[in-house]
Amino acid sequence: NRPKYFIMLFPVSAAFWWFFEYLNRFVQNWQYVGVHFSSLEYFFYASISFSTVLPAVLGTREWIQSFSWVEKCNNLIPFSIFQSKPIALSVLMASSAGIVLIGIWPDYLFPLLWVSPLLIIVSLQILSGENHVFSDIARGDWRLVISSALAALFCGCFWEMWNYFSLAKWIYSVPFVHRYEIFEMPVLGFAGYLPFGIECAILGKILARNFARQVSIQ
């Protein structure tokens, strides 16, 4: 029911995933094989593929939230995550340092590629006094967090399946956990989709809020 917002997700999604591609330059957890394009062609075709990530995850989350069991997740155990500004500032500094240090110790800090961006955004929102993606779980409402994480994991399973049978594909090289693959992905690597789904939810909420503000101004 918000076609302009949905269309806006595609270019934002491309930029969003290019950010993770940049971080991967330092950790080299995945690489692409069977790709024979010039740099410009690669950027064009890759951007088209990357543009589908955010719409896919957010759309799948809407589908997951249609199930009745999700509604039961609005009254689970409350859990407060560093609500105070001093703690948020400490987390912001630590997670920002982690982003920098993955280039120095990529074999040990590679999980921060998925976790640090999430912590940075949430910390900034706490410091600015905004509601964030974890605000609801302080009241025991886990619906957004659970549905977002599962949406990315669900999409990830299909992405990995399609990738496995593709001629042009990505392959993984993940330190310490590169074993027991499902398709090309080490089984523990699927855990990375969970924080990624929450990051997609954060970006979706930010875009929705800004889009609603622009509509109200018009």
Coordinates of N, CA and C in Angstrom, one line a residue:
N1 N 0.8 -1.2 0.0 CA 0.0 0.0 0.0 C 0.8 1.3 0.0
R2 N 2.2 1.1 -0.1 CA 3.1 2.3 -0.2 C 4.1 2.1 -1.3
P3 N 3.6 2.2 -2.6 CA 4.4 1.8 -3.7 C 5.7 2.7 -3.8
K4 N 5.6 4.0 -3.5 CA 6.7 4.9 -3.6 C 7.8 4.4 -2.6
Y5 N 7.4 4.1 -1.4 CA 8.3 3.6 -0.4 C 9.0 2.3 -0.8
F6 N 8.2 1.4 -1.4 CA 8.7 0.1 -1.9 C 9.7 0.3 -3.0
I7 N 9.4 1.2 -3.9 CA 10.4 1.5 -5.0 C 11.7 2.1 -4.5
M8 N 11.5 2.9 -3.5 CA 12.7 3.5 -2.9 C 13.7 2.5 -2.2
L9 N 13.1 1.4 -1.8 CA 13.9 0.4 -1.2 C 15.0 -0.2 -2.1
F10 N 14.8 -0.2 -3.4 CA 15.7 -0.9 -4.3 C 17.0 -0.1 -4.4
P11 N 17.1 1.2 -4.7 CA 18.4 1.8 -4.8 C 19.1 1.9 -3.4
V12 N 18.3 2.0 -2.3 CA 18.9 2.0 -1.0 C 19.5 0.7 -0.7
S13 N 18.8 -0.4 -1.1 CA 19.3 -1.7 -0.9 C 20.6 -2.0 -1.6
A14 N 20.7 -1.5 -2.8 CA 22.0 -1.6 -3.5 C 23.2 -0.9 -2.7
A15 N 22.9 0.3 -2.3 CA 24.0 1.0 -1.5 C 24.3 0.3 -0.2
F16 N 23.2 -0.2 0.4 CA 23.3 -0.9 1.7 C 24.2 -2.1 1.5
W17 N 24.0 -3.0 0.5 CA 24.8 -4.2 0.4 C 26.2 -3.8 -0.1
W18 N 26.4 -2.8 -0.9 CA 27.7 -2.4 -1.3 C 28.6 -2.0 -0.1
F19 N 28.0 -1.5 1.0 CA 28.7 -1.2 2.2 C 29.3 -2.5 2.8
F20 N 28.5 -3.6 2.8 CA 29.0 -4.9 3.3 C 30.1 -5.5 2.3
E21 N 29.9 -5.2 1.0 CA 31.0 -5.6 0.1 C 32.3 -4.9 0.4
Y22 N 32.2 -3.6 0.8 CA 33.4 -2.9 1.2 C 34.0 -3.5 2.4
L23 N 33.2 -3.8 3.4 CA 33.8 -4.4 4.6 C 34.4 -5.8 4.3
N24 N 33.8 -6.5 3.4 CA 34.4 -7.8 3.0 C 35.7 -7.7 2.4
R25 N 36.1 -6.5 1.8 CA 37.4 -6.4 1.3 C 38.5 -6.6 2.3
F26 N 38.1 -6.4 3.6 CA 39.1 -6.5 4.6 C 39.1 -7.9 5.2
V27 N 38.0 -8.6 5.3 CA 37.9 -9.9 5.9 C 38.0 -11.0 4.8
Q28 N 37.6 -10.8 3.6 CA 37.6 -11.7 2.5 C 36.8 -13.0 2.9
N29 N 35.7 -12.9 3.5 CA 34.9 -14.1 3.9 C 34.1 -14.7 2.7
W30 N 33.9 -13.9 1.7 CA 33.3 -14.4 0.4 C 33.9 -13.8 -0.8
Q31 N 33.9 -14.5 -1.8 CA 34.4 -14.0 -3.1 C 33.6 -14.6 -4.2
Y32 N 33.6 -13.9 -5.4 CA 32.8 -14.3 -6.5 C 33.7 -15.0 -7.6
V33 N 33.1 -16.0 -8.1 CA 33.8 -16.8 -9.1 C 32.9 -16.9 -10.3
G34 N 33.5 -17.2 -11.5 CA 32.7 -17.3 -12.7 C 32.1 -16.0 -13.2
V35 N 32.7 -14.9 -12.8 CA 32.2 -13.6 -13.2 C 33.2 -13.0 -14.1
H36 N 32.8 -12.7 -15.4 CA 33.7 -12.2 -16.4 C 33.1 -10.9 -17.0
F37 N 33.2 -9.8 -16.2 CA 32.7 -8.5 -16.7 C 33.8 -7.5 -16.5
S38 N 33.6 -6.4 -17.2 CA 34.5 -5.2 -16.9 C 34.0 -4.7 -15.6
S39 N 34.8 -3.7 -15.1 CA 34.5 -3.1 -13.8 C 33.1 -2.4 -13.8
L40 N 32.9 -1.7 -14.9 CA 31.6 -1.0 -15.0 C 30.4 -2.0 -15.2
E41 N 30.6 -3.0 -16.0 CA 29.6 -4.0 -16.1 C 29.3 -4.7 -14.8
Y42 N 30.4 -5.1 -14.1 CA 30.2 -5.7 -12.8 C 29.4 -4.9 -11.8
F43 N 29.8 -3.6 -11.8 CA 29.1 -2.7 -10.9 C 27.6 -2.6 -11.2
F44 N 27.3 -2.5 -12.5 CA 25.9 -2.4 -13.0 C 25.1 -3.7 -12.6
Y45 N 25.6 -4.8 -13.0 CA 24.8 -6.0 -12.8 C 24.8 -6.4 -11.3
A46 N 25.9 -6.2 -10.6 CA 25.9 -6.4 -9.1 C 24.9 -5.5 -8.4
S47 N 24.8 -4.3 -8.8 CA 23.9 -3.3 -8.2 C 22.5 -3.8 -8.4
I48 N 22.2 -4.3 -9.5 CA 20.8 -4.8 -9.8 C 20.5 -5.9 -8.8
S49 N 21.4 -6.9 -8.6 CA 21.2 -8.0 -7.7 C 21.1 -7.5 -6.3
F50 N 22.0 -6.6 -5.9 CA 22.0 -6.1 -4.5 C 20.7 -5.3 -4.2
S51 N 20.1 -4.7 -5.2 CA 18.9 -3.9 -5.0 C 17.7 -4.7 -4.5
T52 N 17.8 -6.0 -4.7 CA 16.7 -6.9 -4.3 C 16.7 -7.3 -2.8
V53 N 17.8 -7.1 -2.2 CA 18.0 -7.7 -0.8 C 17.1 -7.1 0.2
L54 N 17.0 -5.8 0.3 CA 16.2 -5.1 1.3 C 14.7 -5.4 1.0
P55 N 14.2 -5.2 -0.2 CA 12.8 -5.5 -0.5 C 12.5 -7.0 -0.1
A56 N 13.4 -7.9 -0.4 CA 13.1 -9.3 -0.2 C 13.0 -9.6 1.3
V57 N 13.9 -9.1 2.1 CA 13.9 -9.3 3.6 C 12.7 -8.7 4.2
L58 N 12.4 -7.4 3.9 CA 11.3 -6.7 4.5 C 9.9 -7.3 4.0
G59 N 9.9 -7.7 2.8 CA 8.6 -8.4 2.3 C 8.4 -9.7 3.0
T60 N 9.5 -10.5 3.1 CA 9.4 -11.8 3.8 C 9.0 -11.6 5.3
R61 N 9.5 -10.5 5.9 CA 9.1 -10.2 7.3 C 7.6 -10.0 7.4
E62 N 7.0 -9.2 6.4 CA 5.6 -9.0 6.4 C 4.8 -10.3 6.3
W63 N 5.3 -11.2 5.5 CA 4.7 -12.5 5.4 C 4.8 -13.3 6.7
I64 N 6.0 -13.3 7.3 CA 6.1 -14.0 8.6 C 5.2 -13.5 9.7
Q65 N 5.1 -12.1 9.7 CA 4.2 -11.5 10.7 C 2.8 -11.8 10.5
S66 N 2.4 -12.4 9.4 CA 1.0 -12.8 9.2 C 0.6 -14.0 9.9
F67 N 1.6 -14.8 10.4 CA 1.3 -16.0 11.2 C 0.9 -15.7 12.6
S68 N 0.0 -16.5 13.1 CA -0.6 -16.2 14.4 C 0.5 -16.4 15.5
W69 N 1.4 -17.3 15.3 CA 2.4 -17.5 16.4 C 3.3 -16.3 16.7
V70 N 3.4 -15.5 15.6 CA 4.2 -14.3 15.8 C 3.6 -13.3 16.8
E71 N 2.2 -13.2 16.8 CA 1.5 -12.4 17.8 C 1.8 -12.8 19.2
K72 N 2.0 -14.1 19.4 CA 2.3 -14.6 20.7 C 3.7 -14.1 21.3
C73 N 4.5 -13.6 20.4 CA 5.8 -13.1 20.8 C 5.8 -11.7 21.3
N74 N 4.6 -11.2 21.5 CA 4.5 -9.8 22.1 C 4.4 -9.8 23.6
N75 N 4.6 -11.0 24.2 CA 4.5 -11.0 25.7 C 5.5 -12.1 26.2
L76 N 6.7 -11.9 25.7 CA 7.8 -12.8 26.2 C 8.6 -12.1 27.3
I77 N 9.7 -12.7 27.6 CA 10.5 -12.2 28.7 C 11.1 -10.8 28.3
P78 N 10.9 -9.8 29.1 CA 11.4 -8.5 28.8 C 13.0 -8.5 28.9
F79 N 13.6 -7.8 28.1 CA 15.1 -7.7 28.1 C 15.5 -6.3 27.7
S80 N 16.2 -5.7 28.6 CA 16.6 -4.3 28.3 C 18.1 -4.3 27.8
I81 N 18.3 -3.6 26.7 CA 19.6 -3.6 26.1 C 20.2 -2.2 26.2
F82 N 21.2 -2.0 27.0 CA 22.0 -0.8 27.2 C 21.2 0.5 26.9
Q83 N 20.1 0.7 27.7 CA 19.2 1.8 27.4 C 19.9 3.2 27.8
S84 N 20.8 3.1 28.8 CA 21.4 4.4 29.3 C 22.4 4.9 28.2
K85 N 22.5 6.3 28.2 CA 23.4 6.9 27.2 C 24.9 6.6 27.5
P86 N 25.3 6.6 28.7 CA 26.7 6.3 28.9 C 27.1 4.9 28.4
I87 N 26.2 3.9 28.6 CA 26.5 2.6 28.1 C 26.4 2.6 26.6
A88 N 25.5 3.3 26.0 CA 25.4 3.4 24.5 C 26.6 4.0 23.9
L89 N 27.1 5.0 24.6 CA 28.4 5.7 24.1 C 29.5 4.7 24.2
S90 N 29.6 3.9 25.2 CA 30.7 2.9 25.3 C 30.6 1.9 24.2
V91 N 29.3 1.4 24.0 CA 29.1 0.4 22.9 C 29.4 1.0 21.5
L92 N 29.1 2.3 21.4 CA 29.4 3.0 20.1 C 30.9 3.0 19.8
M93 N 31.6 3.4 20.8 CA 33.1 3.4 20.7 C 33.7 2.1 20.4
A94 N 33.2 1.1 21.2 CA 33.7 -0.3 21.0 C 33.4 -0.9 19.7
S95 N 32.2 -0.7 19.2 CA 31.8 -1.3 17.9 C 32.4 -0.5 16.8
S96 N 32.6 0.8 16.9 CA 33.3 1.6 15.9 C 34.8 1.1 15.8
A97 N 35.4 0.9 16.9 CA 36.8 0.4 17.0 C 36.8 -1.0 16.3
G98 N 35.8 -1.8 16.5 CA 35.8 -3.1 15.9 C 35.7 -3.1 14.4
I99 N 35.0 -2.1 13.9 CA 34.9 -2.0 12.4 C 36.3 -1.7 11.9
V100 N 37.0 -0.8 12.6 CA 38.4 -0.4 12.1 C 39.3 -1.6 12.3
L101 N 39.2 -2.3 13.3 CA 40.2 -3.4 13.6 C 40.0 -4.6 12.8
I102 N 38.9 -4.8 12.2 CA 38.7 -6.0 11.4 C 39.7 -6.0 10.2
G103 N 40.2 -4.9 9.8 CA 41.2 -4.9 8.8 C 42.6 -5.3 9.3
I104 N 42.8 -5.3 10.6 CA 44.0 -5.6 11.2 C 44.0 -7.1 11.6
W105 N 42.9 -7.5 12.2 CA 42.8 -8.9 12.7 C 41.5 -9.5 12.1
P106 N 41.5 -9.7 10.8 CA 40.2 -10.2 10.1 C 39.9 -11.6 10.5
D107 N 40.9 -12.4 10.8 CA 40.6 -13.8 11.1 C 39.9 -14.0 12.5
Y108 N 40.0 -13.0 13.3 CA 39.5 -13.1 14.7 C 38.2 -12.2 14.9
L109 N 38.2 -11.1 14.1 CA 37.1 -10.1 14.3 C 36.1 -10.1 13.2
F110 N 36.1 -11.1 12.3 CA 35.2 -11.1 11.1 C 33.7 -11.1 11.5
P111 N 33.3 -11.7 12.7 CA 31.9 -11.6 13.0 C 31.4 -10.2 13.2
L112 N 32.3 -9.2 13.5 CA 31.9 -7.9 13.7 C 31.4 -7.2 12.5
L113 N 31.7 -7.8 11.3 CA 31.2 -7.3 10.1 C 29.7 -7.2 10.1
W114 N 29.1 -8.1 10.8 CA 27.6 -8.2 10.8 C 27.1 -7.5 12.1
V115 N 27.8 -7.6 13.2 CA 27.3 -7.1 14.5 C 27.6 -5.7 14.7
S116 N 28.8 -5.2 14.4 CA 29.2 -3.8 14.7 C 28.2 -2.8 14.0
P117 N 27.9 -2.9 12.7 CA 26.9 -1.9 12.2 C 25.6 -1.8 12.9
L118 N 25.1 -3.0 13.4 CA 23.9 -3.0 14.2 C 24.1 -2.2 15.5
L119 N 25.1 -2.5 16.2 CA 25.4 -1.8 17.5 C 25.6 -0.3 17.3
I120 N 26.3 0.0 16.2 CA 26.6 1.5 16.0 C 25.3 2.2 15.8
I121 N 24.4 1.7 14.9 CA 23.1 2.4 14.6 C 22.3 2.5 15.9
V122 N 22.1 1.4 16.6 CA 21.3 1.4 17.8 C 21.9 2.3 18.9
S123 N 23.2 2.3 19.0 CA 23.8 3.3 20.0 C 23.5 4.7 19.6
L124 N 23.6 5.0 18.3 CA 23.4 6.4 17.9 C 21.9 6.8 18.1
Q125 N 21.0 5.8 17.9 CA 19.6 6.1 18.2 C 19.3 6.4 19.7
I126 N 20.0 5.6 20.5 CA 19.8 5.8 22.0 C 20.4 7.1 22.4
L127 N 21.5 7.5 21.8 CA 22.1 8.8 22.2 C 21.3 10.0 21.7
S128 N 20.6 9.8 20.6 CA 19.7 10.9 20.1 C 18.3 10.8 20.7
G129 N 18.1 9.9 21.6 CA 16.8 9.8 22.3 C 15.7 9.2 21.4
E130 N 16.0 8.4 20.4 CA 15.0 7.8 19.5 C 14.7 6.4 20.0
N131 N 13.5 6.0 19.6 CA 13.2 4.5 19.7 C 14.0 3.8 18.8
H132 N 14.4 2.5 19.1 CA 15.3 1.7 18.3 C 14.6 0.3 18.1
V133 N 15.3 -0.5 17.4 CA 14.7 -1.8 17.0 C 14.6 -2.7 18.3
F134 N 15.3 -2.4 19.3 CA 15.2 -3.2 20.5 C 14.4 -2.6 21.6
S135 N 13.8 -1.5 21.3 CA 13.0 -0.8 22.4 C 11.8 -1.7 22.8
D136 N 11.2 -2.3 21.9 CA 10.0 -3.1 22.3 C 10.3 -4.3 23.2
I137 N 11.5 -4.9 23.0 CA 11.8 -6.1 23.8 C 11.9 -5.7 25.3
A138 N 12.2 -4.5 25.6 CA 12.2 -4.1 27.0 C 10.8 -4.3 27.7
R139 N 9.8 -4.3 26.8 CA 8.4 -4.5 27.3 C 8.0 -6.0 27.1
G140 N 8.9 -6.8 26.5 CA 8.6 -8.2 26.3 C 8.0 -8.4 24.9
D141 N 8.0 -7.4 24.0 CA 7.5 -7.6 22.7 C 8.7 -7.9 21.7
W142 N 8.8 -9.1 21.3 CA 9.9 -9.6 20.5 C 9.5 -9.7 19.0
R143 N 8.3 -9.3 18.7 CA 7.8 -9.6 17.3 C 8.7 -9.0 16.2
L144 N 9.1 -7.8 16.3 CA 9.9 -7.2 15.3 C 11.3 -7.8 15.2
V145 N 11.9 -8.1 16.3 CA 13.3 -8.7 16.3 C 13.2 -10.1 15.7
I146 N 12.3 -10.9 16.2 CA 12.2 -12.3 15.8 C 11.8 -12.4 14.3
S147 N 10.8 -11.7 13.9 CA 10.4 -11.8 12.5 C 11.4 -11.2 11.5
S148 N 12.1 -10.2 11.9 CA 13.2 -9.6 11.0 C 14.3 -10.6 10.9
A149 N 14.8 -11.2 12.0 CA 15.9 -12.1 12.0 C 15.5 -13.3 11.2
L150 N 14.3 -13.9 11.4 CA 13.9 -15.1 10.6 C 13.7 -14.8 9.2
A151 N 13.3 -13.6 8.8 CA 13.1 -13.2 7.4 C 14.4 -13.2 6.7
A152 N 15.4 -12.7 7.3 CA 16.7 -12.7 6.6 C 17.3 -14.1 6.5
L153 N 17.1 -14.9 7.5 CA 17.5 -16.3 7.5 C 16.7 -17.1 6.4
F154 N 15.4 -16.9 6.3 CA 14.6 -17.5 5.3 C 15.1 -17.1 3.9
C155 N 15.3 -15.9 3.7 CA 15.8 -15.4 2.4 C 17.2 -16.0 2.1
G156 N 18.0 -16.0 3.2 CA 19.4 -16.5 3.0 C 19.4 -17.9 2.6
C157 N 18.5 -18.7 3.0 CA 18.5 -20.1 2.6 C 18.2 -20.3 1.1
F158 N 17.3 -19.4 0.6 CA 17.0 -19.4 -0.8 C 18.2 -18.9 -1.6
W159 N 18.8 -17.8 -1.1 CA 19.9 -17.2 -1.8 C 21.1 -18.2 -1.9
E160 N 21.3 -18.9 -0.8 CA 22.4 -19.9 -0.8 C 22.1 -21.1 -1.8
M161 N 20.8 -21.5 -1.8 CA 20.4 -22.6 -2.7 C 20.6 -22.2 -4.2
W162 N 20.1 -21.0 -4.5 CA 20.2 -20.5 -5.9 C 21.7 -20.4 -6.3
N163 N 22.4 -19.9 -5.3 CA 23.8 -19.6 -5.6 C 24.6 -20.9 -5.9
Y164 N 24.2 -22.0 -5.2 CA 24.9 -23.3 -5.2 C 24.9 -23.8 -6.7
F165 N 23.8 -23.6 -7.3 CA 23.6 -24.2 -8.7 C 23.9 -23.2 -9.8
S166 N 24.4 -22.1 -9.4 CA 24.7 -21.0 -10.4 C 26.2 -21.2 -11.0
L167 N 26.3 -20.8 -12.3 CA 27.7 -20.8 -12.8 C 28.5 -19.7 -12.3
A168 N 27.9 -18.5 -12.2 CA 28.6 -17.3 -11.5 C 28.0 -17.4 -10.1
K169 N 28.9 -17.5 -9.1 CA 28.5 -17.7 -7.8 C 29.5 -17.0 -6.8
W170 N 29.1 -17.0 -5.5 CA 30.0 -16.7 -4.5 C 30.4 -17.9 -3.7
I171 N 31.6 -17.9 -3.2 CA 32.1 -19.0 -2.3 C 32.7 -18.4 -1.0
Y172 N 32.8 -19.2 0.0 CA 33.1 -18.7 1.3 C 34.5 -19.2 1.8
S173 N 35.1 -18.3 2.6 CA 36.3 -18.7 3.3 C 36.2 -18.1 4.7
V174 N 35.7 -18.8 5.6 CA 35.4 -18.3 6.9 C 36.3 -19.0 7.9
P175 N 37.2 -18.2 8.6 CA 38.1 -18.9 9.6 C 37.4 -19.6 10.7
F176 N 38.0 -20.7 11.1 CA 37.6 -21.5 12.3 C 36.3 -22.3 12.1
V177 N 35.4 -21.8 11.3 CA 34.1 -22.5 11.2 C 33.8 -23.0 9.8
H178 N 34.8 -23.1 9.0 CA 34.5 -23.4 7.6 C 34.4 -25.0 7.5
R179 N 33.3 -25.5 7.9 CA 33.0 -26.9 7.8 C 31.5 -27.2 7.9
Y180 N 31.1 -28.4 7.5 CA 29.7 -28.8 7.5 C 28.9 -27.8 6.7
E181 N 29.2 -27.7 5.4 CA 28.5 -26.7 4.6 C 27.1 -27.1 4.2
I182 N 26.2 -26.2 4.2 CA 24.9 -26.3 3.6 C 25.0 -25.5 2.3
F183 N 24.9 -26.1 1.2 CA 25.2 -25.4 -0.1 C 26.7 -24.9 0.0
E184 N 27.0 -23.7 -0.3 CA 28.4 -23.2 -0.1 C 28.7 -22.7 1.3
M185 N 27.6 -22.4 2.1 CA 27.8 -21.8 3.3 C 28.1 -22.7 4.5
P186 N 29.2 -22.5 5.3 CA 29.4 -23.2 6.5 C 28.1 -23.1 7.4
V187 N 27.7 -24.1 8.1 CA 26.5 -24.1 8.8 C 26.4 -23.0 9.8
L188 N 27.5 -22.7 10.5 CA 27.5 -21.6 11.5 C 27.4 -20.3 10.9
G189 N 27.8 -20.2 9.6 CA 27.7 -18.9 8.9 C 26.3 -18.4 8.7
F190 N 25.3 -19.3 8.8 CA 24.0 -18.8 8.6 C 23.5 -17.9 9.8
A191 N 24.3 -18.0 10.9 CA 24.0 -17.1 12.0 C 24.1 -15.7 11.7
G192 N 25.0 -15.4 10.7 CA 25.2 -14.0 10.3 C 23.9 -13.4 9.7
Y193 N 23.0 -14.2 9.2 CA 21.8 -13.6 8.7 C 20.9 -13.0 9.7
L194 N 21.0 -13.5 11.0 CA 20.1 -13.0 12.0 C 20.3 -11.5 12.4
P195 N 21.6 -11.1 12.7 CA 21.8 -9.7 12.9 C 21.5 -8.9 11.6
F196 N 21.8 -9.5 10.5 CA 21.6 -8.8 9.2 C 20.1 -8.4 9.0
G197 N 19.3 -9.4 9.4 CA 17.8 -9.1 9.3 C 17.4 -8.0 10.2
I198 N 18.0 -7.9 11.3 CA 17.6 -6.8 12.2 C 18.2 -5.4 11.7
E199 N 19.3 -5.5 11.0 CA 19.8 -4.3 10.4 C 18.9 -3.8 9.2
C200 N 18.4 -4.8 8.5 CA 17.4 -4.5 7.4 C 16.2 -3.8 8.1
A201 N 15.7 -4.3 9.2 CA 14.6 -3.7 9.9 C 14.8 -2.3 10.3
I202 N 16.0 -2.0 10.8 CA 16.4 -0.7 11.2 C 16.3 0.3 10.0
L203 N 17.0 -0.1 8.9 CA 17.0 0.7 7.7 C 15.6 0.9 7.2
G204 N 14.8 -0.1 7.2 CA 13.4 0.0 6.7 C 12.6 1.0 7.6
K205 N 12.8 1.0 8.9 CA 12.1 1.9 9.8 C 12.6 3.3 9.5
I206 N 13.9 3.5 9.4 CA 14.4 4.9 9.1 C 13.8 5.4 7.8
L207 N 13.8 4.6 6.8 CA 13.3 5.0 5.5 C 11.8 5.3 5.6
A208 N 11.1 4.5 6.3 CA 9.6 4.7 6.4 C 9.3 6.0 7.1
R209 N 10.1 6.2 8.2 CA 9.9 7.5 9.0 C 10.2 8.7 8.1
N210 N 11.3 8.7 7.4 CA 11.6 9.8 6.5 C 10.6 10.0 5.4
F211 N 10.2 8.9 4.8 CA 9.2 8.9 3.8 C 7.9 9.5 4.3
A212 N 7.4 9.1 5.4 CA 6.2 9.6 6.0 C 6.3 11.1 6.3
R213 N 7.5 11.6 6.7 CA 7.8 13.0 7.0 C 7.7 13.8 5.7
Q214 N 8.2 13.3 4.6 CA 8.2 14.0 3.3 C 6.8 14.1 2.8
V215 N 6.0 13.0 3.0 CA 4.6 13.0 2.5 C 3.8 14.0 3.3
S216 N 4.0 14.1 4.6 CA 3.3 15.1 5.4 C 3.6 16.5 5.1
I217 N 4.9 16.7 4.7 CA 5.3 18.1 4.2 C 4.6 18.5 2.9
Q218 N 4.5 17.5 2.0 CA 3.8 17.7 0.7 C 2.3 18.0 0.9

